[in-house]
């Protein structure tokens, strides 16, 4: 992708999530800013993953994933889940377990536990659809990413 296109796309502010899966007794996770809702009835969400991501196969083989919507104070954690090795990503991170056994980031403003519902090929990424089986939300400000910087949304009109 050209640097100019990447810069233009970065003008669109997005929320920041950590996607987790548990496969063969090991936790896998990565930072994601492409999370979005698809349908309320049935409850379906989506996100996209680079086809070359080392996290892709464990997520697909596990049959599902959990999305933790990060709180504004989670910017360092967001970087940890896109830089460190799979084993290091969870080191020192407080988690809870969803009913499925997948990791939920402690302090997330919301989480969605999902069964994999489909995969759509799209260029250099795959779009993963998930049927929401459980979820929770709480008070707090979500982390936002815009123009390669973390922040929070100001007052919403």
PDB file of N, CA and C in Angstrom, residues 18-31 47 49 53-62 64-68 81 84-90 95 97 101-105:
ATOM      1  N   UNK A  18      -8.421  -5.855  21.389  1.00  0.00           N
ATOM      2  CA  UNK A  18      -7.522  -7.007  21.374  1.00  0.00           C
ATOM      3  C   UNK A  18      -8.405  -8.222  21.115  1.00  0.00           C
ATOM      4  N   UNK A  19      -8.044  -8.973  20.085  1.00  0.00           N
ATOM      5  CA  UNK A  19      -8.745 -10.210  19.740  1.00  0.00           C
ATOM      6  C   UNK A  19      -7.958 -11.362  20.358  1.00  0.00           C
ATOM      7  N   UNK A  20      -8.657 -12.269  21.045  1.00  0.00           N
ATOM      8  CA  UNK A  20      -7.981 -13.412  21.658  1.00  0.00           C
ATOM      9  C   UNK A  20      -8.641 -14.721  21.244  1.00  0.00           C
ATOM     10  N   UNK A  21      -7.834 -15.766  21.260  1.00  0.00           N
ATOM     11  CA  UNK A  21      -8.313 -17.122  21.031  1.00  0.00           C
ATOM     12  C   UNK A  21      -7.519 -18.042  21.942  1.00  0.00           C
ATOM     13  N   UNK A  22      -8.071 -19.195  22.206  1.00  0.00           N
ATOM     14  CA  UNK A  22      -7.362 -20.204  22.999  1.00  0.00           C
ATOM     15  C   UNK A  22      -7.326 -21.468  22.159  1.00  0.00           C
ATOM     16  N   UNK A  23      -6.105 -21.913  21.856  1.00  0.00           N
ATOM     17  CA  UNK A  23      -5.946 -23.079  20.988  1.00  0.00           C
ATOM     18  C   UNK A  23      -4.885 -24.006  21.572  1.00  0.00           C
ATOM     19  N   UNK A  24      -5.277 -25.261  21.774  1.00  0.00           N
ATOM     20  CA  UNK A  24      -4.384 -26.284  22.326  1.00  0.00           C
ATOM     21  C   UNK A  24      -3.724 -25.816  23.622  1.00  0.00           C
ATOM     22  N   UNK A  25      -4.537 -25.180  24.493  1.00  0.00           N
ATOM     23  CA  UNK A  25      -4.079 -24.770  25.805  1.00  0.00           C
ATOM     24  C   UNK A  25      -3.251 -23.499  25.845  1.00  0.00           C
ATOM     25  N   UNK A  26      -3.103 -22.812  24.723  1.00  0.00           N
ATOM     26  CA  UNK A  26      -2.320 -21.576  24.687  1.00  0.00           C
ATOM     27  C   UNK A  26      -3.196 -20.407  24.245  1.00  0.00           C
ATOM     28  N   UNK A  27      -2.960 -19.252  24.881  1.00  0.00           N
ATOM     29  CA  UNK A  27      -3.662 -18.030  24.494  1.00  0.00           C
ATOM     30  C   UNK A  27      -2.939 -17.360  23.334  1.00  0.00           C
ATOM     31  N   UNK A  28      -3.705 -16.860  22.399  1.00  0.00           N
ATOM     32  CA  UNK A  28      -3.196 -16.072  21.279  1.00  0.00           C
ATOM     33  C   UNK A  28      -3.957 -14.761  21.272  1.00  0.00           C
ATOM     34  N   UNK A  29      -3.310 -13.690  20.875  1.00  0.00           N
ATOM     35  CA  UNK A  29      -3.988 -12.403  20.825  1.00  0.00           C
ATOM     36  C   UNK A  29      -3.269 -11.428  19.923  1.00  0.00           C
ATOM     37  N   UNK A  30      -4.025 -10.453  19.437  1.00  0.00           N
ATOM     38  CA  UNK A  30      -3.458  -9.394  18.610  1.00  0.00           C
ATOM     39  C   UNK A  30      -4.312  -8.141  18.712  1.00  0.00           C
ATOM     40  N   UNK A  31      -3.676  -7.010  18.463  1.00  0.00           N
ATOM     41  CA  UNK A  31      -4.374  -5.731  18.447  1.00  0.00           C
ATOM     42  C   UNK A  31      -5.102  -5.588  17.123  1.00  0.00           C
ATOM     43  N   UNK A  47     -14.177  -8.546  11.890  1.00  0.00           N
ATOM     44  CA  UNK A  47     -12.872  -7.873  11.963  1.00  0.00           C
ATOM     45  C   UNK A  47     -12.004  -8.503  10.892  1.00  0.00           C
ATOM     46  N   UNK A  49      -8.038  -9.674   9.460  1.00  0.00           N
ATOM     47  CA  UNK A  49      -6.701 -10.099   9.868  1.00  0.00           C
ATOM     48  C   UNK A  49      -5.839 -10.280   8.625  1.00  0.00           C
ATOM     49  N   UNK A  53      -0.567 -13.200   9.150  1.00  0.00           N
ATOM     50  CA  UNK A  53      -0.460 -13.120  10.606  1.00  0.00           C
ATOM     51  C   UNK A  53      -0.256 -14.512  11.213  1.00  0.00           C
ATOM     52  N   UNK A  54       0.686 -14.603  12.139  1.00  0.00           N
ATOM     53  CA  UNK A  54       0.933 -15.875  12.826  1.00  0.00           C
ATOM     54  C   UNK A  54      -0.210 -16.236  13.775  1.00  0.00           C
ATOM     55  N   UNK A  55      -1.113 -15.325  14.030  1.00  0.00           N
ATOM     56  CA  UNK A  55      -2.254 -15.572  14.911  1.00  0.00           C
ATOM     57  C   UNK A  55      -3.444 -16.138  14.148  1.00  0.00           C
ATOM     58  N   UNK A  56      -3.428 -16.034  12.826  1.00  0.00           N
ATOM     59  CA  UNK A  56      -4.587 -16.418  12.019  1.00  0.00           C
ATOM     60  C   UNK A  56      -4.958 -17.896  12.178  1.00  0.00           C
ATOM     61  N   UNK A  57      -4.016 -18.810  11.988  1.00  0.00           N
ATOM     62  CA  UNK A  57      -4.336 -20.243  12.055  1.00  0.00           C
ATOM     63  C   UNK A  57      -4.857 -20.671  13.412  1.00  0.00           C
ATOM     64  N   UNK A  58      -4.210 -20.266  14.524  1.00  0.00           N
ATOM     65  CA  UNK A  58      -4.771 -20.656  15.832  1.00  0.00           C
ATOM     66  C   UNK A  58      -6.200 -20.153  16.040  1.00  0.00           C
ATOM     67  N   UNK A  59      -6.495 -18.955  15.549  1.00  0.00           N
ATOM     68  CA  UNK A  59      -7.857 -18.432  15.690  1.00  0.00           C
ATOM     69  C   UNK A  59      -8.826 -19.269  14.870  1.00  0.00           C
ATOM     70  N   UNK A  60      -8.475 -19.552  13.618  1.00  0.00           N
ATOM     71  CA  UNK A  60      -9.358 -20.340  12.757  1.00  0.00           C
ATOM     72  C   UNK A  60      -9.556 -21.744  13.321  1.00  0.00           C
ATOM     73  N   UNK A  61      -8.477 -22.369  13.767  1.00  0.00           N
ATOM     74  CA  UNK A  61      -8.565 -23.736  14.269  1.00  0.00           C
ATOM     75  C   UNK A  61      -9.292 -23.829  15.610  1.00  0.00           C
ATOM     76  N   UNK A  62      -9.292 -22.738  16.378  1.00  0.00           N
ATOM     77  CA  UNK A  62      -9.971 -22.762  17.675  1.00  0.00           C
ATOM     78  C   UNK A  62     -11.490 -22.643  17.532  1.00  0.00           C
ATOM     79  N   UNK A  64     -13.287 -19.863  17.237  1.00  0.00           N
ATOM     80  CA  UNK A  64     -13.902 -18.649  17.767  1.00  0.00           C
ATOM     81  C   UNK A  64     -12.880 -17.701  18.325  1.00  0.00           C
ATOM     82  N   UNK A  65     -13.372 -16.573  18.796  1.00  0.00           N
ATOM     83  CA  UNK A  65     -12.497 -15.530  19.338  1.00  0.00           C
ATOM     84  C   UNK A  65     -13.292 -14.636  20.277  1.00  0.00           C
ATOM     85  N   UNK A  66     -12.554 -13.895  21.093  1.00  0.00           N
ATOM     86  CA  UNK A  66     -13.158 -12.904  21.980  1.00  0.00           C
ATOM     87  C   UNK A  66     -12.562 -11.546  21.649  1.00  0.00           C
ATOM     88  N   UNK A  67     -13.405 -10.546  21.576  1.00  0.00           N
ATOM     89  CA  UNK A  67     -12.997  -9.173  21.298  1.00  0.00           C
ATOM     90  C   UNK A  67     -13.087  -8.382  22.595  1.00  0.00           C
ATOM     91  N   UNK A  68     -11.957  -7.803  23.026  1.00  0.00           N
ATOM     92  CA  UNK A  68     -11.948  -6.898  24.181  1.00  0.00           C
ATOM     93  C   UNK A  68     -11.791  -5.485  23.650  1.00  0.00           C
ATOM     94  N   UNK A  81       0.409  -5.969  22.235  1.00  0.00           N
ATOM     95  CA  UNK A  81      -0.243  -7.031  21.480  1.00  0.00           C
ATOM     96  C   UNK A  81      -0.004  -6.944  19.973  1.00  0.00           C
ATOM     97  N   UNK A  84       5.047  -7.748  20.645  1.00  0.00           N
ATOM     98  CA  UNK A  84       5.700  -8.842  21.354  1.00  0.00           C
ATOM     99  C   UNK A  84       5.351 -10.208  20.761  1.00  0.00           C
ATOM    100  N   UNK A  85       6.120 -11.231  21.159  1.00  0.00           N
ATOM    101  CA  UNK A  85       5.836 -12.609  20.754  1.00  0.00           C
ATOM    102  C   UNK A  85       4.519 -13.046  21.402  1.00  0.00           C
ATOM    103  N   UNK A  86       3.951 -14.144  20.909  1.00  0.00           N
ATOM    104  CA  UNK A  86       2.674 -14.619  21.463  1.00  0.00           C
ATOM    105  C   UNK A  86       2.773 -14.873  22.958  1.00  0.00           C
ATOM    106  N   UNK A  87       3.873 -15.457  23.409  1.00  0.00           N
ATOM    107  CA  UNK A  87       4.024 -15.748  24.829  1.00  0.00           C
ATOM    108  C   UNK A  87       4.158 -14.460  25.641  1.00  0.00           C
ATOM    109  N   UNK A  88       4.890 -13.478  25.116  1.00  0.00           N
ATOM    110  CA  UNK A  88       5.122 -12.220  25.833  1.00  0.00           C
ATOM    111  C   UNK A  88       3.877 -11.335  25.878  1.00  0.00           C
ATOM    112  N   UNK A  89       3.012 -11.454  24.905  1.00  0.00           N
ATOM    113  CA  UNK A  89       1.840 -10.577  24.845  1.00  0.00           C
ATOM    114  C   UNK A  89       0.982 -10.668  26.099  1.00  0.00           C
ATOM    115  N   UNK A  90       0.868 -11.837  26.677  1.00  0.00           N
ATOM    116  CA  UNK A  90       0.010 -12.028  27.847  1.00  0.00           C
ATOM    117  C   UNK A  90       0.755 -11.877  29.161  1.00  0.00           C
ATOM    118  N   UNK A  95      -6.182 -10.788  33.046  1.00  0.00           N
ATOM    119  CA  UNK A  95      -7.279 -11.254  32.199  1.00  0.00           C
ATOM    120  C   UNK A  95      -8.344 -11.931  33.049  1.00  0.00           C
ATOM    121  N   UNK A  97     -11.635 -14.888  32.139  1.00  0.00           N
ATOM    122  CA  UNK A  97     -11.977 -15.881  31.132  1.00  0.00           C
ATOM    123  C   UNK A  97     -13.449 -15.754  30.754  1.00  0.00           C
ATOM    124  N   UNK A 101     -13.686 -19.869  27.689  1.00  0.00           N
ATOM    125  CA  UNK A 101     -12.316 -20.086  28.131  1.00  0.00           C
ATOM    126  C   UNK A 101     -11.319 -19.123  27.510  1.00  0.00           C
ATOM    127  N   UNK A 102     -11.765 -18.318  26.557  1.00  0.00           N
ATOM    128  CA  UNK A 102     -10.876 -17.351  25.921  1.00  0.00           C
ATOM    129  C   UNK A 102     -10.628 -16.166  26.853  1.00  0.00           C
ATOM    130  N   UNK A 103      -9.508 -15.498  26.645  1.00  0.00           N
ATOM    131  CA  UNK A 103      -9.082 -14.387  27.498  1.00  0.00           C
ATOM    132  C   UNK A 103      -9.862 -13.112  27.196  1.00  0.00           C
ATOM    133  N   UNK A 104     -10.224 -12.412  28.266  1.00  0.00           N
ATOM    134  CA  UNK A 104     -10.812 -11.073  28.207  1.00  0.00           C
ATOM    135  C   UNK A 104      -9.832 -10.153  28.915  1.00  0.00           C
ATOM    136  N   UNK A 105      -9.485  -9.044  28.296  1.00  0.00           N
ATOM    137  CA  UNK A 105      -8.572  -8.082  28.919  1.00  0.00           C
ATOM    138  C   UNK A 105      -9.278  -7.397  30.083  1.00  0.00           C
TER     139      UNK A 105
END
